[in-house]
Structure formats: structure tokens, C-alpha cells
Amino acid sequence: MRNFAAHVRAHLPRARVPAERYDKVVEELADELESLYSASMQRGASDAEAWEVVLAQVPSWPALAEALIATTPAPPDRRHRFTRLRRLRIDRWLQDIKLGLRIIRKDWGYTTTAVVTLAICLAGNAAILPSVNDMLLHPLRVPEPKRVVLMANQYPLVEKRVGVVSAPPDYEDRRRYVNALDEQALYNYTGETIDSGGLPTRVLGLIATPSLARVLRVTPALGRAFLDSEGTPGNDRRAILSDGLWRELYGADPAVVGKTLRLTGRDFTIVGVFPPEFSFGGPEVRFWLPLALDARQRSDERRHANGWFSVGRLKPDASIAQVEEQLKALDAANRARFPQMAALLASTGHYTSVAPLGDALTRSVKTPLMLVWGAALAVLFVGVINLGHLALARSRIRLHELGTRLAIGARTSDILRQLLVEGWIIAGAGTCLALIASRWTARLVSAARPAGLPVPSNAALDAEAILVIVVLGVLVGTLIGVISALPLFTTRLGAMLKQETRSGLRGRASRTARRTLIVAQMSCSFVMLVGAAVLWMSVRAMLASDLGVKIDHVITGSISLPRQRYSADDDARAFVNRSLEAIRRLPGVAAAGASTIMPMSNYFSSGPINAEGYIPKRGEPPVGALRAIVTPGYFEAAGTMLVRGRFFDERDNDAGTRTIVIDERLARRFWGDLDPIGRRVYRPENPSELAPGPATRWLTVVGVAAHARLRGPEADDDVPPSYLPYAITAPREFGYLVRTSIEPAAIAGQMRSALASIDREIPLSDIRTLTERTDLAISARRTTMQLATVFAVVAVLLSAVGLYGVLTYLVMRRTHEIGIRLAIGSSPRAIVGLVLREGLGLAAGGMAVGAIGVLSLRTLLASYVNGVSAADPHIMTIVAIGLGSIALAACLYPARRAASVDAIQVLRD
Amino acid sequence: MSGPTEEHALKKGTAELLVLAQLEDAPRHGYDIATQIEQRSNGAVSFNVASLYPVLYRLEAQGSIAGWWVERAGQRRRRFYKLTPAGKKRLLQQRETWSAFMSAVQRAAGLEYA
């Protein structure tokens, strides 16, 4: 009797098969062999012949053993399993990559188109990300920036803009009563003159209570921060330098601490240097000085004399809500303490606001940046749709190949993996290209320094931004892979193998998908174009608006008279008169004057103004006015028109002058249509002067000026200007305005010399023409518009390419139908019309959806544009016509191709 | 695109279909499966132990078939196999794949007229 189990055991190698399994396999194989042996014997074979049959069953026992091992679950051998698994996986991935590269190289046209499209879309995002990152996400680079808050006085019933400043008495109060804050500080900007290489230069710095360093948690890299004792009058001649200023003035001398810095004729001892990466208040801030408030500044008289930034850091367990509660209580307590102010404050709607300092810093740039980034993302969206179309089209071409592979046993997951790898390779190439391009564009952007749209000094991509771009690339690659693999799941294998080009149910779904995507692209492009057009019109409206100042042919410059050498007001007046005389003598000068408010700049001073006999209505807030102090000749230089009376002249050059010129809006507010000339007004300097009394310093109105938007076309225009003669207070900081008959920039040098001839140590700084200042004032908006336009144009081009591609594809799919139509008598022109109707129909559908989009975005845009409605029907119509023409152009070639279909050939196929 | 990998895949694909098909109407043991295949194909396709059992074990590891030992009085125990629900699905898929493939091959080889 044959022992089949022994036979199997003798031949089947044991290696790597677990003992328990081995025994069962032996048992089963032995059973099989025995059955075969028995069957052979029953058919009449001899023992030897039957045994031959048994032996023939397994030509190679080692091979059988290998096959069995392959189906044996791997033993839990931790040491080897991971490497084996990993080796398997990596082998497969490597194979996919090799295959993918081969296929991509074969299909050069598709690859190039896809890579370039993706690169363009990602590069746009890469260009804007540094600004978004720096300005929106990390506006305040200090430890725990969200816990640093800004407190400010708000007067919502009087002013539209959000206030950011407070008065010194507020700081004192808050330090005492707002104990949810750990540390608090008060600071402001200050300009000083330094001697830079022999040339007096204006530099910007911060003057701050010594506690500011503690609020911001910054430690100087060299030396130390200010001591609290240095924040008292008499001990405050100390300075901390920025890293940049230290390198510029002292050549990075490590022994700079203790040296003297001369600022505007005063000596300061350097106590520290900030680290190079520290920046607060803007890149132009180059030094800090300690703020020593004197008794007058801290007195109740200076309440609501806002001009300082009041900040604080939350205690570890405190919240902004708690600060808000405490500020509310403080406001209520102050209203009780100063009942004479209570009614006035109530009429202004006064309250104290608190918000993270970072938010306040980004408020002005948030909207434009978000708009531009939104546009960049929209371009990416449009581009990705094109990539989707391309992938879909290509997957149809590869239908046969995929089908064959499936038919001969390849797994769906293997094919999917391979298509994903292809998608990632393409996306990877596009991402790399975009990153390389972004370095180049970043360099361009830094060089151009588009003023207004904040560009961080290091506009290159940092690790975070690169990660975002890479993630976007991976997502797009995954999408391409998934779309390429769609036929695997949506098409029957039979159809795949027959390379079915007739429509099936699935075909219709895919065509609908394509049409929907085109409509989405077109609507996106429409919205972007309308947005760009609206921004453009807004900028135009701004520039065309009557500013009340004639900005052409005017050159300006700022000046600051040091108080030590111009301590007497008479000295200042004398300087101003002499300097203006000197300037007026220059050739080409038509008029010259000086003012404390430089038109089109953001610096301004304002306060309440009241007219004699004017009874405010109950609850009416006090009338506010910009406070400009001007010399004779200012209005002529600025080009502001005279409405009534006269402008300032030599009669107003006396210290005892009590005249004023007011804006026409103020005149109308106080006196309606009555003649204001000769009437009297007063400007309360502090709350106790709000009601007129025997001590009121009256001013007589001698002239009414046409309305002037001194703060520039972008700023709110709710506070009209009032003008006081220079002679009254003789301010030391002011700016010159010089109207010329020649090119204004030509006399800049001569102006400087004229001033230097009077006092060599006083620099004329910030020399610009008024046109340049106006451009600067609207530069944020203009840059936003330019960027939005660029993105919109790219989106439109991509959409046009997409439309062209989809129509070409649809024509190809309907070739059979078109052939039949031509055969039964349709004219080529009718075919063209058919295709054009399809294409233009899609475009029109997109524009309709886009119009809805514009209407819903109207409110978002409205806050940012003025002078034009965000949903202006004229603009939408023009954009629709433009986009329609481009769509028409994109449709023409496919339409002509359709018309030139060979009907006979088609019918034969 | 054909090479050793594809041919192997081809054979692999055929074997699985054949084995699964035999288990469609009733559970069987290994010897029975091989016999059925040979009979139904009129001897054209036959499996020896070395080609059948790796397929059986692979299908079992995949979960397409389930095996269990059956002990009958007076007989040595035998291992039977039956189709699992997953196996039924796989059988359906394999059938579809192969019929489509066959018609494609026929067309490509010019065996079909338009």
C-alpha cells in the first residue's frame, strides 16, 4: 500500500511554512494524490502506471512549495516583515514612476500644457502668499501676539473711521483699573534729524513708555531695554537703536552701548540695540526713545487729546472680554467723575474699544489682500478645471490600454495607483516650475516695491508658504489622477475595449460634467473681470474727483525746526517768512506757502469747532474740523479756490491775529446760506473750553475756501478743514507747498539750497510732488486693481482655452452626427452655427451665473470701492461683450473643423 | 504591452475563473474540482496538483472561497471548498471580463464582420 502522506512529506520542503499549516497541506495533497491513484487503478491501470500519474502531478516540489508560501499568511516576524513589505511597496511605486515617466514623455503636448497651466496658476498664489502670510497671518512678530491688545477712544457718531488712539490720562486710568492686563504701554511715532554722512536726514522712531518692551516681550540684542526710571522727565535722554541704524551709523560696533546719538540737536545715550529680526511699528522705525509724560500731559485737561497708541498684554488667564468689561466700567466711572463732559461724550457715542493689536495693524490691508488672494485662488480654480478636461480627454484616448490591462488580470487598485503617480509627476513638475518662477517674481516684486500693497521686505517664500504651494500641487495631482481613472469606475469593460466613441449613458453624464465645468470657468472669469473693471473705475473716479486741491505742478517738502534753537515763536515765524521769500524768488515759482497738514498725506490733526450763537440740536455731536495751520500763499500754492471773503495775507502775520478761514461745508453747517464773513468761531482745546465763556479765544472768519479733501481721495471725507494763520502758534513742524510753472521736480535742489542758506542744519525731507503724493495715497487701491486685472486676464485666457478644448472634444464626439447632418443636406454654415450656439450658449450660461455671483459679492466689494457701484450694469454689459467676443474666438476653430467634416468618410466608418 | 508579467496574469486569471465556476453549484474538494474542469472542457483544459492547489489556496487567502474539513464515518477526512459571497461577485466579474476580452480578440483577429 502506498503511503501518500509520507511521499508528500518526503518531497515537499518545509522551509518557511508554519508547522501546523504544513501538516494540513500534506494531508490534503496526500488525499488528492490518493484519489488520483485510485481513479487510475479503477480505469484499469497497473500500480506502476497509476504511480506515474501521481508523480506527474507535481513536476517540481520546490516550485509548489514556493507557490504555497506565497499564499501563506506571513508569520509575525517583526524583524523581517516590515522590510519585506516596504521592499514590495517601493518596488511597485518605482515601477509606476518609471512607467509614468515613459508615458508622459510619449505625450509631450499634453504634459507641457498641463505643467505650464499648473505652474501659472500656482505661481500666482506663490506671489501673493508672502504678503498674506506676513500681513494677515503674522502682522505682529512678538511672542503670543494675540494677547497684545490696542485700546482706543471711539466716537462713532462723529467719525466714520475706526479710531486707534488714546490720550495720556487714559493710559494712567487704564494702568490703575484695567487689571486684566499684565503690562501696558503708551507710544507714538516721532521724527528726528540725524547727521547721516554729513547730510541731515529725517528718521522715524518710536517714543514709548519703558514698559513697551515688556508688553512686546522684546529684549535688545545688545545692552538693555529702558528702565522705568528713564521714563521720567530729566532722565529720558536715552535711545535704543534698530539693527539697521546701528549698522549704518556705527558700523555694527559692538561697543556702541554708552555712546552718544545726536538727534535734532540733542544728545541721547545709547543703551541698547534691537535684534535684526525685530520690527515693530513698520520697517521705517529706526530707534526708540523713552516717553516721559509731564504733569500737564497727564492732567485731566488732556483727556480726549488723542494721539497716542495705548497697548497692553493680557494676563495669562485673562480674556479680551474681561478687558472690555473693565473699560466699560472705567468709562462709566469717568462719566460720573466729569459730569460736565458726560452729555458731550454721549452725543459722540464715545466708548473705549479693545482689540488685538494685530487686527488693528492689518485692518487697512485686509480687504485688498483678501481680494487679490481670492483672485489668485480663482485663477487656480479655473486652471484646475482645464487640467481636469485635459485629463478626462486623455483618459478616453487611453481607454483601450486601460481596458486591456484590466482584462488580463491587472487590479483596479494597481491601475489607479499608477494613474495617481502620473498625476503627481505632472503636478510635481508644475509645482517646481511655479516655485522657481516665484523666486524670480519675488525679486521683481521687491524691486518694484508696489507702495500701498504691503510687501514684506523679504518677499521670498518661506517654509510655510512653500508647504502651502506643495500641498496645493499634491491635491491637483491627486485630482488629475482620479479624473484619469474615472473610466475605470464608470465605463463597462466591454465599452472600454471597443474604444466606444458613440454616446452611452455614461457619455452623457461626462458631457454634462464638462459643460458644467465650462460654465463654472466662465462665471469665475466674468466675476473677476467685473471686479477688476469696478476697481479700475473706482481708481479713475478717485483720481477724477474734485479734491479741492490742484495737484499738478506742485512740489512739497517737510521740515522740522528744532525747539532748542527755535525756542521763541518769533524765531520760527522769522524763519518761515524768510524761507518763503527765498523760495518765491526762485525762477519758475508761481506761489509758495506752508501748512501743518500736507495734502494727500495721512497725517492730520482734528478737533471740535463751534460757532458763536450756534445751538446744536439735542444729542447732536460736536462739529469736528481738520486743524490746518497755514501761511499766506498756501491756498494759492495748493490751488484751493476762494468761495467768499479772502485768503490770508500780511494782515494775518501778526502773533495777535485772530482770523480763520473755514471750509465751505463748515460755513454751510453753521450758517446755511448766510454770509459767514465776519462771524466768529472758536476751537476748544480741552473739555473745559467746550462751552463759550469769557476766556474763549474767538476767531473771526475772513474767508471761505472751497471744499478740500486734504486727507486724499481714499480717506473718509467727513471732517472738513479749518485753517488758522501760521503766525498765531508758529508750529515747528510743517510742510512747504510750492506751485511752479515749470516741472516741479526741477526746483527741488534749489529749494533745498534756499533753505540751507538760511539754516544749514535743517533738512528738507520727504520731497515729492503733489501728484506723487496722490498716487501714493491711492497706491494700495491701484496695486490691488492692477493685480486683480492680471489675474482676471489670466483666468479669461485659461477659460478661453478650456472652452476651445471642450468644444473641440464635443465636435469630435459628435462627428458621426455632424456627418449625417451634412449628408442629409445641412449646410456647413448651419453646422458652424450649431457649434457656435453650443459654445456661446455655454459662455452665456457662465456669464449669467457670474452675474449672480457679482450681485452677491456686491456688499463685500462695496466697502472697498467708491464712486461706482460694485454691480454697475454698464460695467457688466461691457465685460459681457468682451468675454463673449473672446468666447466667440475660442469657438471659431472647432466650428470650422465641424463644418469641414467629410460626411462620406464618417458614414463609411 | 505583453511580457512575462502579463502572461502570468493571463494564466492566473483563467485558473481562478475555472475554479470558481466549479464551485458555483455545489461545494467540492480539490480532486473533484480538477475532474469537473477536465470533463466539462472535454479534456482541453486540465489541472495537475501543482497548478490547482496554489490557486485554491490563493482564492482561500483572498476570501473568495472558504475551506473546511469534512469527516465521514469510515473515510479519511477531506477538505471541501465553497464559494463565499465575495467569491460569487468575483466569479461574475471574471466572467464579464473574459467574455469582453474574447469578443475583442475576435474583432482584432478579424473574426467578426461589421
Short mmCIF file of N, CA, C and O in Angstrom, two decimals, chain A residues 405-458:
data_model
loop_
_atom_site.label_atom_id
_atom_site.label_comp_id
_atom_site.label_asym_id
_atom_site.label_seq_id
_atom_site.Cartn_x
_atom_site.Cartn_y
_atom_site.Cartn_z
N ARG A 405 -5.51 46.08 -19.90
CA ARG A 405 -4.83 45.71 -18.68
C ARG A 405 -5.78 45.11 -17.66
O ARG A 405 -5.46 44.14 -16.96
N LEU A 406 -6.97 45.67 -17.58
CA LEU A 406 -7.96 45.12 -16.66
C LEU A 406 -8.33 43.70 -17.07
O LEU A 406 -8.43 42.80 -16.24
N ALA A 407 -8.52 43.53 -18.39
CA ALA A 407 -8.98 42.24 -18.89
C ALA A 407 -8.00 41.12 -18.59
O ALA A 407 -8.39 39.99 -18.32
N ILE A 408 -6.71 41.42 -18.66
CA ILE A 408 -5.76 40.33 -18.44
C ILE A 408 -5.35 40.23 -16.98
O ILE A 408 -4.35 39.64 -16.65
N GLY A 409 -6.11 40.81 -16.12
CA GLY A 409 -5.95 40.48 -14.70
C GLY A 409 -5.35 41.56 -13.82
O GLY A 409 -5.20 41.34 -12.63
N ALA A 410 -4.99 42.69 -14.38
CA ALA A 410 -4.45 43.74 -13.51
C ALA A 410 -5.56 44.23 -12.56
O ALA A 410 -6.73 44.23 -12.91
N ARG A 411 -5.15 44.57 -11.35
CA ARG A 411 -6.15 45.01 -10.41
C ARG A 411 -6.47 46.48 -10.61
O ARG A 411 -5.60 47.25 -11.00
N THR A 412 -7.71 46.83 -10.31
CA THR A 412 -8.12 48.23 -10.43
C THR A 412 -7.24 49.13 -9.58
O THR A 412 -6.83 50.22 -9.98
N SER A 413 -6.91 48.63 -8.37
CA SER A 413 -6.11 49.47 -7.46
C SER A 413 -4.72 49.72 -8.05
O SER A 413 -4.16 50.81 -7.87
N ASP A 414 -4.16 48.72 -8.76
CA ASP A 414 -2.84 48.93 -9.36
C ASP A 414 -2.90 50.04 -10.40
O ASP A 414 -2.04 50.91 -10.47
N ILE A 415 -3.93 49.96 -11.25
CA ILE A 415 -4.04 50.95 -12.32
C ILE A 415 -4.30 52.33 -11.71
O ILE A 415 -3.71 53.34 -12.13
N LEU A 416 -5.17 52.38 -10.73
CA LEU A 416 -5.46 53.66 -10.07
C LEU A 416 -4.19 54.25 -9.49
O LEU A 416 -3.89 55.45 -9.65
N ARG A 417 -3.39 53.38 -8.83
CA ARG A 417 -2.16 53.86 -8.24
C ARG A 417 -1.24 54.44 -9.31
O ARG A 417 -0.62 55.48 -9.14
N GLN A 418 -1.17 53.74 -10.44
CA GLN A 418 -0.28 54.19 -11.50
C GLN A 418 -0.75 55.54 -12.07
O GLN A 418 0.07 56.44 -12.34
N LEU A 419 -2.06 55.69 -12.22
CA LEU A 419 -2.57 56.96 -12.74
C LEU A 419 -2.34 58.10 -11.75
O LEU A 419 -2.04 59.23 -12.13
N LEU A 420 -2.46 57.79 -10.46
CA LEU A 420 -2.19 58.81 -9.44
C LEU A 420 -0.73 59.25 -9.52
O LEU A 420 -0.42 60.44 -9.44
N VAL A 421 0.16 58.25 -9.70
CA VAL A 421 1.58 58.59 -9.79
C VAL A 421 1.83 59.51 -10.99
O VAL A 421 2.56 60.50 -10.89
N GLU A 422 1.17 59.19 -12.11
CA GLU A 422 1.31 60.06 -13.28
C GLU A 422 0.85 61.47 -12.95
O GLU A 422 1.52 62.46 -13.28
N GLY A 423 -0.30 61.55 -12.29
CA GLY A 423 -0.84 62.86 -11.92
C GLY A 423 0.13 63.62 -11.02
O GLY A 423 0.37 64.82 -11.17
N TRP A 424 0.75 62.90 -10.07
CA TRP A 424 1.66 63.57 -9.14
C TRP A 424 2.94 64.01 -9.83
O TRP A 424 3.52 65.03 -9.49
N ILE A 425 3.38 63.21 -10.81
CA ILE A 425 4.59 63.62 -11.54
C ILE A 425 4.33 64.94 -12.26
O ILE A 425 5.13 65.88 -12.19
N ILE A 426 3.19 65.01 -12.96
CA ILE A 426 2.86 66.24 -13.67
C ILE A 426 2.71 67.40 -12.70
O ILE A 426 3.24 68.50 -12.91
N ALA A 427 1.97 67.15 -11.62
CA ALA A 427 1.76 68.22 -10.64
C ALA A 427 3.07 68.62 -10.01
O ALA A 427 3.31 69.80 -9.73
N GLY A 428 3.95 67.63 -9.77
CA GLY A 428 5.24 67.94 -9.19
C GLY A 428 6.06 68.84 -10.10
O GLY A 428 6.66 69.82 -9.64
N ALA A 429 6.03 68.53 -11.40
CA ALA A 429 6.77 69.38 -12.35
C ALA A 429 6.19 70.79 -12.35
O ALA A 429 6.92 71.78 -12.31
N GLY A 430 4.86 70.88 -12.36
CA GLY A 430 4.23 72.20 -12.35
C GLY A 430 4.55 72.97 -11.08
O GLY A 430 4.81 74.17 -11.10
N THR A 431 4.56 72.27 -9.94
CA THR A 431 4.85 72.93 -8.67
C THR A 431 6.28 73.45 -8.64
O THR A 431 6.54 74.58 -8.22
N CYS A 432 7.22 72.60 -9.10
CA CYS A 432 8.63 73.03 -9.10
C CYS A 432 8.78 74.26 -9.97
O CYS A 432 9.44 75.25 -9.59
N LEU A 433 8.15 74.22 -11.14
CA LEU A 433 8.23 75.35 -12.05
C LEU A 433 7.68 76.61 -11.39
O LEU A 433 8.26 77.69 -11.46
N ALA A 434 6.55 76.44 -10.69
CA ALA A 434 5.92 77.58 -10.03
C ALA A 434 6.82 78.14 -8.95
O ALA A 434 6.96 79.35 -8.79
N LEU A 435 7.48 77.24 -8.18
CA LEU A 435 8.34 77.71 -7.10
C LEU A 435 9.54 78.45 -7.65
O LEU A 435 9.95 79.49 -7.13
N ILE A 436 10.11 77.92 -8.74
CA ILE A 436 11.24 78.60 -9.36
C ILE A 436 10.80 79.97 -9.87
O ILE A 436 11.46 80.99 -9.64
N ALA A 437 9.64 79.97 -10.56
CA ALA A 437 9.13 81.24 -11.10
C ALA A 437 8.86 82.22 -9.97
O ALA A 437 9.06 83.43 -10.13
N SER A 438 8.42 81.72 -8.83
CA SER A 438 8.05 82.64 -7.75
C SER A 438 9.28 83.32 -7.18
O SER A 438 9.21 84.47 -6.75
N ARG A 439 10.42 82.64 -7.21
CA ARG A 439 11.63 83.31 -6.72
C ARG A 439 11.95 84.49 -7.62
O ARG A 439 12.36 85.55 -7.16
N TRP A 440 11.76 84.28 -8.88
CA TRP A 440 12.04 85.33 -9.86
C TRP A 440 11.03 86.48 -9.71
O TRP A 440 11.39 87.64 -9.67
N THR A 441 9.72 86.11 -9.58
CA THR A 441 8.72 87.18 -9.41
C THR A 441 8.89 87.88 -8.08
O THR A 441 8.67 89.08 -7.98
N ALA A 442 9.31 87.15 -7.05
CA ALA A 442 9.51 87.78 -5.75
C ALA A 442 10.58 88.85 -5.85
O ALA A 442 10.45 89.94 -5.28
N ARG A 443 11.63 88.55 -6.63
CA ARG A 443 12.69 89.53 -6.79
C ARG A 443 12.16 90.76 -7.51
O ARG A 443 12.45 91.89 -7.13
N LEU A 444 11.35 90.52 -8.55
CA LEU A 444 10.75 91.64 -9.29
C LEU A 444 9.90 92.49 -8.36
O LEU A 444 9.97 93.72 -8.36
N VAL A 445 9.07 91.79 -7.58
CA VAL A 445 8.12 92.49 -6.71
C VAL A 445 8.87 93.33 -5.68
O VAL A 445 8.53 94.49 -5.42
N SER A 446 9.93 92.77 -5.09
CA SER A 446 10.69 93.54 -4.11
C SER A 446 11.29 94.77 -4.74
O SER A 446 11.30 95.84 -4.14
N ALA A 447 11.78 94.60 -5.96
CA ALA A 447 12.42 95.73 -6.63
C ALA A 447 11.40 96.81 -6.94
O ALA A 447 11.67 98.00 -6.81
N ALA A 448 10.22 96.38 -7.37
CA ALA A 448 9.22 97.37 -7.76
C ALA A 448 8.61 98.06 -6.56
O ALA A 448 8.17 99.19 -6.63
N ARG A 449 8.59 97.36 -5.43
CA ARG A 449 8.02 97.94 -4.21
C ARG A 449 6.70 98.61 -4.49
O ARG A 449 6.59 99.83 -4.39
N PRO A 450 5.69 97.83 -4.85
CA PRO A 450 4.40 98.48 -5.10
C PRO A 450 3.89 99.08 -3.83
O PRO A 450 3.40 98.38 -2.95
N ALA A 451 4.02 100.37 -3.70
CA ALA A 451 3.63 101.04 -2.46
C ALA A 451 2.14 100.86 -2.24
O ALA A 451 1.37 100.84 -3.17
N GLY A 452 1.77 100.73 -1.04
CA GLY A 452 0.35 100.63 -0.75
C GLY A 452 -0.07 99.20 -0.51
O GLY A 452 -0.83 98.91 0.39
N LEU A 453 0.40 98.29 -1.35
CA LEU A 453 0.10 96.91 -1.04
C LEU A 453 1.32 96.40 -0.30
O LEU A 453 2.38 96.25 -0.87
N PRO A 454 1.17 96.16 0.96
CA PRO A 454 2.34 95.89 1.79
C PRO A 454 3.07 94.66 1.30
O PRO A 454 2.49 93.59 1.21
N VAL A 455 4.30 94.83 0.96
CA VAL A 455 5.12 93.70 0.58
C VAL A 455 6.21 93.57 1.62
O VAL A 455 6.93 94.53 1.86
N PRO A 456 6.31 92.45 2.25
CA PRO A 456 7.36 92.33 3.25
C PRO A 456 8.72 92.47 2.59
O PRO A 456 8.87 92.15 1.42
N SER A 457 9.68 92.98 3.35
CA SER A 457 10.98 93.25 2.74
C SER A 457 11.58 91.96 2.20
O SER A 457 12.33 91.98 1.24
N ASN A 458 11.24 90.84 2.81
CA ASN A 458 11.73 89.59 2.26
C ASN A 458 10.57 88.89 1.56
O ASN A 458 9.83 88.14 2.16
#
